[in-house]
mmCIF file of C-alpha atoms and ligand atoms in Angstrom:
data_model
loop_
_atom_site.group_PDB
_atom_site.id
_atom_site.type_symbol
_atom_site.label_atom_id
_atom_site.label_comp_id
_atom_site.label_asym_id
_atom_site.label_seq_id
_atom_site.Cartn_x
_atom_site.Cartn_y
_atom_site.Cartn_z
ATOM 1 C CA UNK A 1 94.796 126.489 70.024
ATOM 2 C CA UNK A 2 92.882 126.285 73.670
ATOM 3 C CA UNK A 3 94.949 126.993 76.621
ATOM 4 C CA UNK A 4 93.181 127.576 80.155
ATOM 5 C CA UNK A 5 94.235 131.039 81.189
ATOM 6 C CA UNK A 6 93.431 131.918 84.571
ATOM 7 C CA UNK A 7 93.438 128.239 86.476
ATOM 8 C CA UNK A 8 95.139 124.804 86.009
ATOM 9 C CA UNK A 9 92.819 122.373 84.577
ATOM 10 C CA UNK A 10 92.545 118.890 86.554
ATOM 11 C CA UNK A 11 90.061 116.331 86.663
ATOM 12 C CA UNK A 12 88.869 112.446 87.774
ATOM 13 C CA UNK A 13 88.015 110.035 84.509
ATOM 14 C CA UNK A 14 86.230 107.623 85.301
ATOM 15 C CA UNK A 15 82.831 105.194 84.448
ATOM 16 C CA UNK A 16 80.802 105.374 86.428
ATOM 17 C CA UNK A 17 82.549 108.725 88.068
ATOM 18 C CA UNK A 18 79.016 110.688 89.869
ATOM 19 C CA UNK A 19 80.135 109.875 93.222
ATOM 20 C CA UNK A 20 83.942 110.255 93.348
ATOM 21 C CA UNK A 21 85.139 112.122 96.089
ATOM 22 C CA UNK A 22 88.485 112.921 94.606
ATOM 23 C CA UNK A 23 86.861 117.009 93.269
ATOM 24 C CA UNK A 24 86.126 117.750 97.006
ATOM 25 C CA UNK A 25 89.617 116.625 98.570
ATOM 26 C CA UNK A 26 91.222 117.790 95.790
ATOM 27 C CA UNK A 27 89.548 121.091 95.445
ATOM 28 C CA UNK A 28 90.042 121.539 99.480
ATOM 29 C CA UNK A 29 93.795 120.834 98.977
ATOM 30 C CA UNK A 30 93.997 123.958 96.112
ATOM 31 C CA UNK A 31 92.500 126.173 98.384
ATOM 32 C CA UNK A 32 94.541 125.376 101.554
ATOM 33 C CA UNK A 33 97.762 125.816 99.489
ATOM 34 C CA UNK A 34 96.407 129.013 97.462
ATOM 35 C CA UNK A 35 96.492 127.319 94.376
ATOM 36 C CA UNK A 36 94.800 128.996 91.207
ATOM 37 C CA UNK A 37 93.487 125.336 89.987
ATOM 38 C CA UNK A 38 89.790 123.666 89.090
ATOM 39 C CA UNK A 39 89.468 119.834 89.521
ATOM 40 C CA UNK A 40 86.125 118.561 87.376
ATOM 41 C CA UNK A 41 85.124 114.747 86.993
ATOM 42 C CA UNK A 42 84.559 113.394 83.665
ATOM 43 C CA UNK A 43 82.829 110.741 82.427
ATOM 44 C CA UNK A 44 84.913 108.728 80.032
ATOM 45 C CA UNK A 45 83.561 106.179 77.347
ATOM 46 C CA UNK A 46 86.366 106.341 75.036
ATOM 47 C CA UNK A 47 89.925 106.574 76.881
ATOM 48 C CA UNK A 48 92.255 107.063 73.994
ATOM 49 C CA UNK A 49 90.004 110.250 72.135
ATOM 50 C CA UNK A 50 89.101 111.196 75.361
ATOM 51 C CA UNK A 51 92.558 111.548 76.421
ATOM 52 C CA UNK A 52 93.942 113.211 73.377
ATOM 53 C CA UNK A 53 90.237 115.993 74.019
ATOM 54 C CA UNK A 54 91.677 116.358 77.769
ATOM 55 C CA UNK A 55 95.432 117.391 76.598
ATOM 56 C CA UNK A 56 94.249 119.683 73.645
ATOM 57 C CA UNK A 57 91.948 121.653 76.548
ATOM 58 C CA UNK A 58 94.934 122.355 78.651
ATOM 59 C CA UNK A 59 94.613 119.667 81.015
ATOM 60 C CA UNK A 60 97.828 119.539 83.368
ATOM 61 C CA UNK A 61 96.933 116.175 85.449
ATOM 62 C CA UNK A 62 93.711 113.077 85.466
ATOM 63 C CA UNK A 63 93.707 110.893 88.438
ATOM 64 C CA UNK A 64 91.983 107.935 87.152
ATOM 65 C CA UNK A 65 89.704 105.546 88.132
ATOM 66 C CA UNK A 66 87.477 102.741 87.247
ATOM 67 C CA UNK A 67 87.449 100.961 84.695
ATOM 68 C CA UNK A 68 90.893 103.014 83.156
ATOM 69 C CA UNK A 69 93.588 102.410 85.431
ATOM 70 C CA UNK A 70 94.975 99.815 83.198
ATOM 71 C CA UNK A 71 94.332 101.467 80.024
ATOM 72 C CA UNK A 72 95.637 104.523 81.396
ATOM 73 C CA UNK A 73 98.882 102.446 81.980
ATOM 74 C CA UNK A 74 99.007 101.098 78.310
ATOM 75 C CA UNK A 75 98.267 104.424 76.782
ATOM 76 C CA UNK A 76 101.056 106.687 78.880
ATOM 77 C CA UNK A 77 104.067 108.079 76.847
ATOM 78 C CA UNK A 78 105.762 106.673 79.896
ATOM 79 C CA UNK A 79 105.543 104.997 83.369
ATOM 80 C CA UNK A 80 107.228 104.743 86.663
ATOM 81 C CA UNK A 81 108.995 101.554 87.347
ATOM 82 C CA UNK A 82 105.755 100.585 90.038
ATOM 83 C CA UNK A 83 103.031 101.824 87.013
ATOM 84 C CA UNK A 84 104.547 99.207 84.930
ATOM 85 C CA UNK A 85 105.120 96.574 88.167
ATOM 86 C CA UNK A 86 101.240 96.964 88.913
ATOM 87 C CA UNK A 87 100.129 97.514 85.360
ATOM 88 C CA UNK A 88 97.547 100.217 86.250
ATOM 89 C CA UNK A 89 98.495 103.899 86.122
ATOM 90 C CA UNK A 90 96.178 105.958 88.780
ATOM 91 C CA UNK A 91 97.499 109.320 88.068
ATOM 92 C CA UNK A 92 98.623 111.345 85.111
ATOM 93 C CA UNK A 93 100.507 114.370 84.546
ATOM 94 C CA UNK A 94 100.699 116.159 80.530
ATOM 95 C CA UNK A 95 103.742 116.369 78.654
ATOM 96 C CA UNK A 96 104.230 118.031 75.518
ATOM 97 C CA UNK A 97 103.347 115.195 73.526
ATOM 98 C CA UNK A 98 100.749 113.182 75.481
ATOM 99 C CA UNK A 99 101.013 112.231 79.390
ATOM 100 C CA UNK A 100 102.975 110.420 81.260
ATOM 101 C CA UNK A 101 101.654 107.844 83.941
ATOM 102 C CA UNK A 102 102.496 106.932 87.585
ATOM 103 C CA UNK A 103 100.813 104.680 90.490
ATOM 104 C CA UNK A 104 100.003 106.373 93.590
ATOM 105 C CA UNK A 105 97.730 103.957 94.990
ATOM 106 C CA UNK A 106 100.174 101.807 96.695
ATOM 107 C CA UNK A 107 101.670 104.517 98.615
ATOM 108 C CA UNK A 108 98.354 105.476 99.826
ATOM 109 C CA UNK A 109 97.804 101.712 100.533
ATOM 110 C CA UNK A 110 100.888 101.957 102.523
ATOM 111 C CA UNK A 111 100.998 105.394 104.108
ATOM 112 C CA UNK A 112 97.697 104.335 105.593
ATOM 113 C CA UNK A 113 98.693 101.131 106.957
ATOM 114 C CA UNK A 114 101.820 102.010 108.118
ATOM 115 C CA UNK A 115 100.643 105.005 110.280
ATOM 116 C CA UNK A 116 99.302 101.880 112.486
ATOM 117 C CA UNK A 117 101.716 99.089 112.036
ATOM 118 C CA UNK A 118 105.323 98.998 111.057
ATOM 119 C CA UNK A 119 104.176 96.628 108.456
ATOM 120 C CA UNK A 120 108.244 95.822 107.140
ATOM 121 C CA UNK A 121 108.567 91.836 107.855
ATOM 122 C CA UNK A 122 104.845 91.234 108.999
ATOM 123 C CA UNK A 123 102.528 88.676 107.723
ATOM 124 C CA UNK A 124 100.227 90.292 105.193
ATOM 125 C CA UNK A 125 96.735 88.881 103.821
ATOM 126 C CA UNK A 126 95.326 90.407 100.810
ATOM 127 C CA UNK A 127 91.944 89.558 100.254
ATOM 128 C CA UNK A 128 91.120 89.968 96.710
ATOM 129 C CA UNK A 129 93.557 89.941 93.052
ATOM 130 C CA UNK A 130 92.164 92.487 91.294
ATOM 131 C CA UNK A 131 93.631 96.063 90.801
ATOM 132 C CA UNK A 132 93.675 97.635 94.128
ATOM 133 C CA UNK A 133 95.069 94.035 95.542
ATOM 134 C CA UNK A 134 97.764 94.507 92.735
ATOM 135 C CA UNK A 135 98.975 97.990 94.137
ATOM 136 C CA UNK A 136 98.529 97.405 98.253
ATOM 137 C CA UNK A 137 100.606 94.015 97.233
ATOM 138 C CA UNK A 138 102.740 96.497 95.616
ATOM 139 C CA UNK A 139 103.164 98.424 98.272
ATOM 140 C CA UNK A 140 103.601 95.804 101.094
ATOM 141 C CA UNK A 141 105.776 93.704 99.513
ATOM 142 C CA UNK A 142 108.295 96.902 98.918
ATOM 143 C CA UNK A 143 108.290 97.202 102.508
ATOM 144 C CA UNK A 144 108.858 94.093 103.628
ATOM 145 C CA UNK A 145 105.645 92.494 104.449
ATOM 146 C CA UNK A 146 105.588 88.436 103.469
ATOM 147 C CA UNK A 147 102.209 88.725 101.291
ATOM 148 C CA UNK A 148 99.406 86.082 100.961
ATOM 149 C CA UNK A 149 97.105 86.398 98.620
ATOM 150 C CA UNK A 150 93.379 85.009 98.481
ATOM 151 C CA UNK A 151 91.055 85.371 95.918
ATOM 152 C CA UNK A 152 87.357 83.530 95.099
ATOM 153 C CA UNK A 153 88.850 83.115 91.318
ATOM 154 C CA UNK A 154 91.854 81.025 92.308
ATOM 155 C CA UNK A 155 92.845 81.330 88.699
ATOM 156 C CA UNK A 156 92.882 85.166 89.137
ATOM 157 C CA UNK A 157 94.610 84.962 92.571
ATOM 158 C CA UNK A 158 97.544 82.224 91.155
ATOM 159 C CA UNK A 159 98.391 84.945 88.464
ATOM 160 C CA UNK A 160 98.776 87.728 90.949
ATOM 161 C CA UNK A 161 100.728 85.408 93.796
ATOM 162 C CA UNK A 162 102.710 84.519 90.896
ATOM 163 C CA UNK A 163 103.731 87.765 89.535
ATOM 164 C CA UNK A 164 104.596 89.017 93.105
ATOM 165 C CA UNK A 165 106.200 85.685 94.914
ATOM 166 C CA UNK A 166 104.084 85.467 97.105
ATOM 167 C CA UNK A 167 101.604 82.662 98.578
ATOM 168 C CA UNK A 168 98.026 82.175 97.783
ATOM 169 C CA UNK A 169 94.950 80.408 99.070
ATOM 170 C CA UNK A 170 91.798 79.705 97.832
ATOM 171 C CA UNK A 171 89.387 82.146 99.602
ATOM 172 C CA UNK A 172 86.692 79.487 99.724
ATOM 173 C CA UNK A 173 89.260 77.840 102.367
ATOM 174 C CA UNK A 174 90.651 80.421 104.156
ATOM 175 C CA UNK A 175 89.105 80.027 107.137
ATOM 176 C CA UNK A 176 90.495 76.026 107.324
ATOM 177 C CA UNK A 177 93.764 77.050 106.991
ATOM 178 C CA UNK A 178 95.418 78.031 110.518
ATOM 179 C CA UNK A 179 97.881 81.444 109.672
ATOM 180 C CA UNK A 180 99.166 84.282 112.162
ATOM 181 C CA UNK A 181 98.284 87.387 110.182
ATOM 182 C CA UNK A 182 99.395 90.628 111.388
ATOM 183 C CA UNK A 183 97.714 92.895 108.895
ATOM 184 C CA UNK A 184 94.764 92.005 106.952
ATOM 185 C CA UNK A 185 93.816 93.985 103.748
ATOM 186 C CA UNK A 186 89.863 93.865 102.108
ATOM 187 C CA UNK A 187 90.925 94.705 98.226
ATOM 188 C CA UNK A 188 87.491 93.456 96.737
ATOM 189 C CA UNK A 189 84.360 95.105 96.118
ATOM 190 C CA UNK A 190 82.039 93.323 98.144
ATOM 191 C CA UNK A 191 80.383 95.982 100.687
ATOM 192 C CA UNK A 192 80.909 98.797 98.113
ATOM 193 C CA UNK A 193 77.717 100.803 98.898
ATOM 194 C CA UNK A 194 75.906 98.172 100.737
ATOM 195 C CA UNK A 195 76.552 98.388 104.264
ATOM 196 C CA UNK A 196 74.626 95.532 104.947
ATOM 197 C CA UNK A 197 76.497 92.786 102.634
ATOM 198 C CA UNK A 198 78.181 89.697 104.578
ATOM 199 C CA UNK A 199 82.159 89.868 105.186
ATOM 200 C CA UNK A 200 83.869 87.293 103.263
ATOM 201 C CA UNK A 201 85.430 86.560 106.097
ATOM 202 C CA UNK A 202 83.181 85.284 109.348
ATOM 203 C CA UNK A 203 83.869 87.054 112.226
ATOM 204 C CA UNK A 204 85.822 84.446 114.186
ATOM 205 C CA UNK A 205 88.530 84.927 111.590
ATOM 206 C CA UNK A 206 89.356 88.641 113.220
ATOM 207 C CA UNK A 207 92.229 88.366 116.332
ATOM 208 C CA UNK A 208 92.477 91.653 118.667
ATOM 209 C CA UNK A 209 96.075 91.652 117.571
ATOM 210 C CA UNK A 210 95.713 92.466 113.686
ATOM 211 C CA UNK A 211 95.138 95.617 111.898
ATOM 212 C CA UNK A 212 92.684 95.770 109.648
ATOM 213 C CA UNK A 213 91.836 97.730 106.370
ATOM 214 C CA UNK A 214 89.038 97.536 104.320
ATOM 215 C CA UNK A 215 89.476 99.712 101.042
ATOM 216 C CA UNK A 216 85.947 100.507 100.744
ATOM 217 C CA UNK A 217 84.999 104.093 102.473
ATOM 218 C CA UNK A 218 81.666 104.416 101.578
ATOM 219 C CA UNK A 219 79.934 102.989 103.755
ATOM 220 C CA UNK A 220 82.022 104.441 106.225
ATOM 221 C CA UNK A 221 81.821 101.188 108.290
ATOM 222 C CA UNK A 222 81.392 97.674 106.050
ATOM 223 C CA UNK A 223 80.261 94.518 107.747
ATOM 224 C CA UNK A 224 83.893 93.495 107.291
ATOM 225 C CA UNK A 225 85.410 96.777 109.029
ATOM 226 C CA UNK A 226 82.624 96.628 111.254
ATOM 227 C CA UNK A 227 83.527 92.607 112.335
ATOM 228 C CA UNK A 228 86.864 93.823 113.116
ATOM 229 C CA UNK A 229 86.563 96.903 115.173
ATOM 230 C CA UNK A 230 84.050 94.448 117.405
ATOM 231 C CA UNK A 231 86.781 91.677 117.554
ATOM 232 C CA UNK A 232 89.322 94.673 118.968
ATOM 233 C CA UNK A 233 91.124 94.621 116.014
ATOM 234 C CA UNK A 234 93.457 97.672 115.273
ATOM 235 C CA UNK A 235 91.024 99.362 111.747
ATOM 236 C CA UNK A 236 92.730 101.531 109.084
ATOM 237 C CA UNK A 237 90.176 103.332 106.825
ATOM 238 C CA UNK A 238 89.982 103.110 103.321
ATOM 239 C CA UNK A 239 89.606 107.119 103.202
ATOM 240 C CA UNK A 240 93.256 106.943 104.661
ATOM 241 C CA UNK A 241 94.185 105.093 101.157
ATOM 242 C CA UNK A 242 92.012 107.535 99.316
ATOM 243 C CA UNK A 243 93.328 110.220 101.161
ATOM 244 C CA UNK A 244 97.252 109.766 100.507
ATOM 245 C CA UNK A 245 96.822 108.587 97.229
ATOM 246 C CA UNK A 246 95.354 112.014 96.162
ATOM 247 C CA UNK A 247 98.431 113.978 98.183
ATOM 248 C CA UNK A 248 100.962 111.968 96.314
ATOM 249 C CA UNK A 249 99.155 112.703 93.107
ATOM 250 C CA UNK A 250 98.966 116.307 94.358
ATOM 251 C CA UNK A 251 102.798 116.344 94.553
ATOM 252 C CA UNK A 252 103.486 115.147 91.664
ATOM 253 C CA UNK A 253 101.322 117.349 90.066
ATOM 254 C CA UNK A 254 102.653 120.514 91.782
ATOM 255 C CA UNK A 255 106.183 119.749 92.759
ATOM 256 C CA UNK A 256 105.495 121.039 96.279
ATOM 257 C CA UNK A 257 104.998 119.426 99.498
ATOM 258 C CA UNK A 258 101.550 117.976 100.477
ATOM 259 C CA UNK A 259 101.798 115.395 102.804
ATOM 260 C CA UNK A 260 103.869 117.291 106.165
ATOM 261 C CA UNK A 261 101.547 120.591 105.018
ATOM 262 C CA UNK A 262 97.790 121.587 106.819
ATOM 263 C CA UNK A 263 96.969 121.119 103.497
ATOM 264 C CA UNK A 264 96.317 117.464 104.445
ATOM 265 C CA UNK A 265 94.034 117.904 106.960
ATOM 266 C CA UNK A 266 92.074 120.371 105.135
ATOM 267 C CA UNK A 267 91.190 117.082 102.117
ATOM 268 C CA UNK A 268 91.024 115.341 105.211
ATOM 269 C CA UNK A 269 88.306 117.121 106.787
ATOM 270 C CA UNK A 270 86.587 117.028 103.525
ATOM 271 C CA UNK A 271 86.529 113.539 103.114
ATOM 272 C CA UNK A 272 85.235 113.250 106.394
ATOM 273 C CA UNK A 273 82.248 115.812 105.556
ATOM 274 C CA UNK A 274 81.314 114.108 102.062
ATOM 275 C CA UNK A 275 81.366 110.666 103.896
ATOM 276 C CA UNK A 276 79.326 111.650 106.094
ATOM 277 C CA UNK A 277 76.846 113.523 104.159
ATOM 278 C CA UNK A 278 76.546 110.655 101.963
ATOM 279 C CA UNK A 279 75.806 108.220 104.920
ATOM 280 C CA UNK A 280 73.294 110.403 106.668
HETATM 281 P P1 NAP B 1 88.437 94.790 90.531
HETATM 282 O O1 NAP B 1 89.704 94.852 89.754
HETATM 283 O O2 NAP B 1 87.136 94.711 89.817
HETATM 284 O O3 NAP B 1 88.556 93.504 91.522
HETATM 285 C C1 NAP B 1 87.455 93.100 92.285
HETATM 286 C C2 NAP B 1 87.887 92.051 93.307
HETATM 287 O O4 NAP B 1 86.745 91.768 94.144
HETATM 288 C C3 NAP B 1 88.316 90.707 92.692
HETATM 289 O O5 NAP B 1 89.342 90.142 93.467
HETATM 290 C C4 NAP B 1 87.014 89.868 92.821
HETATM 291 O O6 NAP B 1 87.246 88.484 92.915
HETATM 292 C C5 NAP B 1 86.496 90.362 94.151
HETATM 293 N N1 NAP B 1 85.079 90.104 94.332
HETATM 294 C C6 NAP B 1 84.037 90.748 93.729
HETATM 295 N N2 NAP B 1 82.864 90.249 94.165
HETATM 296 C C7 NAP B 1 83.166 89.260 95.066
HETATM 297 C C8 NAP B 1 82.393 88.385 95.866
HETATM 298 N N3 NAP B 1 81.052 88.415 95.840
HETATM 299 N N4 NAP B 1 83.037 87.513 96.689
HETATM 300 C C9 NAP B 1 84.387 87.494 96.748
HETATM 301 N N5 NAP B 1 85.202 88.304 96.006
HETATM 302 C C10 NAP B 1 84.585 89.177 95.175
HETATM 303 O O7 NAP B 1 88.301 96.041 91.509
HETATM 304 P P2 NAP B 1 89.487 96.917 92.155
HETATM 305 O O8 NAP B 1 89.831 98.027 91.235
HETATM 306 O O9 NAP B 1 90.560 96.008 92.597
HETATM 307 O O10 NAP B 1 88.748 97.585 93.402
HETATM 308 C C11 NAP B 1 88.343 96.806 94.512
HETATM 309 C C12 NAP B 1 87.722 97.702 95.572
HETATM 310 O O11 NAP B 1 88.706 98.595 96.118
HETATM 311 C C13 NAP B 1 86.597 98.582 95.026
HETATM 312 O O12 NAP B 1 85.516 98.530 95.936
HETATM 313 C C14 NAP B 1 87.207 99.970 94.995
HETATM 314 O O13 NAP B 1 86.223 100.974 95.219
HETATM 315 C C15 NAP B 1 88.184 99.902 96.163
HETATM 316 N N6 NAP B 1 89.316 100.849 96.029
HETATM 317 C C16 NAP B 1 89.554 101.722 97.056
HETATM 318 C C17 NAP B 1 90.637 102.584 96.987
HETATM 319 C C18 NAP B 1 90.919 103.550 98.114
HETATM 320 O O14 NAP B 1 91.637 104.528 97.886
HETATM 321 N N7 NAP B 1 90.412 103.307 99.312
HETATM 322 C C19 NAP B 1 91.484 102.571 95.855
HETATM 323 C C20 NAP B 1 91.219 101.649 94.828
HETATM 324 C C21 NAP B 1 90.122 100.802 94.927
HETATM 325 P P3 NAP B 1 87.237 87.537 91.601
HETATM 326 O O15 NAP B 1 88.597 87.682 90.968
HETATM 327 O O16 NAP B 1 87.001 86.193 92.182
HETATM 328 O O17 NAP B 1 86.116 88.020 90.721
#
């Protein structure tokens, strides 16, 4: 038998995993609460061993990341009822026979947003159907928002409209179709460390009135977040996202408080440092 016996063992999967951010806000959130805890990142090739490894070392919680999340969701003992409504588990906590699975990216999705905009009965865009647009959805939907989806797979986008009720357009037309969107959501991967790749939106599509978030951090600024800063749009970051999804994983983890603690602007403040380091 292996048991860790001075810390509490946590840790990222992921593939790739390098450049997660998650051990330094993590690690800054231990030491602003005085917890006796060590958060690694693993690369992960082969969930299901991998998994069983991580619980026979002592492992008390993974947050995951890509390509897992949906694995992660299949392999769980068990799941919360918005795991199994998003079919991707983010975070996971050990029981005694395996580990059990929740989604806390939707509440980041939302925490962030709605420190802006009271988002409950607003029109909400989603730009993108893949996993991330399947938890902010998630999350905005729950609140209230009326969602629209778009997609450049329209196949891919139909499924998720479907599954959530809501509507969808073709992203290749967005820009025909006239629609008063209060909050606009970037849930693809295009600007994901490339500063310089065109929005798939132009920039006439941004009104001063909407709030904006783009789920990719790094680059700090995309040409997307960028385009609607300049148009006087209200921005969210997508380190807000990244942020609160890590303090609900951290509660759920600990069973203590995170979010109303200074623990939260310690991982802030470490976010903001590794961001920047990275874009210097
Ligand atoms: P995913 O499942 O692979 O989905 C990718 C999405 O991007 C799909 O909708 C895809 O459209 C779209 N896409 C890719 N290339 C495109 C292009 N050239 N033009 C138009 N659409 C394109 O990825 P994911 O897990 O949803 O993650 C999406 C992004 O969110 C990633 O950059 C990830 O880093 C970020 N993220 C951030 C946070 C946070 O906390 N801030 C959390 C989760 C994810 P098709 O269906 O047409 O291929």
């Amino acid at each position: 038998m292996i048991r860790p016996e001075q810390k509490k063992l946590f840790a990222v999967i992921g593939n790739p995993v390098r450049h997660s951010l998650s051990p330094v806000m993590m690690s800054a959130c231990f030491k602003a609460l005085n917890v006796p805890a060590l958060y690694a990142a693993f690369y992960v090739d082969e969930l299901d061993s991998d998994l069983k490894l991580l619980h026979k070392a002592g492992f008390s919680g993974l947050s995951v990341t890509i390509p897992y999340k949906e694995m992660a969701c299949r392999l769980a003992e068990q799941i919360d009822a918005a795991a199994q409504e998003i079919r991707a588990a983010n975070t996971l906590r050990r029981t005694n026979l395996g580990w059990e699975g929740v989604n806390t990216d939707w509440i980041g999705a939302l925490r962030a947003l709605s420190a802006a905009v009271d988002v409950s009965a607003r029109n909400a865009l989603i730009l993108g159907a893949g996993g991330a647009a399947r938890a902010v959805a998630y999350g905005l939907k729950r609140a209230g928002a009326n969602v629209t989806i778009s997609n450049r797979c329209s196949e891919r986008g139909k499924v998720l409209s479907r599954q959530i009720k809501s509507n969808f357009i073709p992203l290749n037309v967005l820009a025909k179709v006239v629609r008063g969107f209060d909050i606009v959501v970037q849930c693809t991967s295009v600007g994901l460390e490339d500063a310089g790749a065109s929005p798939i939106v132009s920039d006439s599509f941004f009104k001063p009135e909407m709030t904006v978030m783009d789920l990719i951090y790094s680059p700090r600024w995309t040409a997307f977040s960028r385009a609607a800063r300049d148009a006087g749009c209200t921005v969210v970051s997508g380190l807000d996202m990244l942020l609160y999804q890590g303090a609900a994983q951290l509660q759920w983890w600990l069973e203590r408080p995170v979010f109303e603690t200074p623990a939260i602007e310690a991982m802030r403040q470490a976010l903001e440092e590794a961001v920047n380091e990275k874009s210097s």
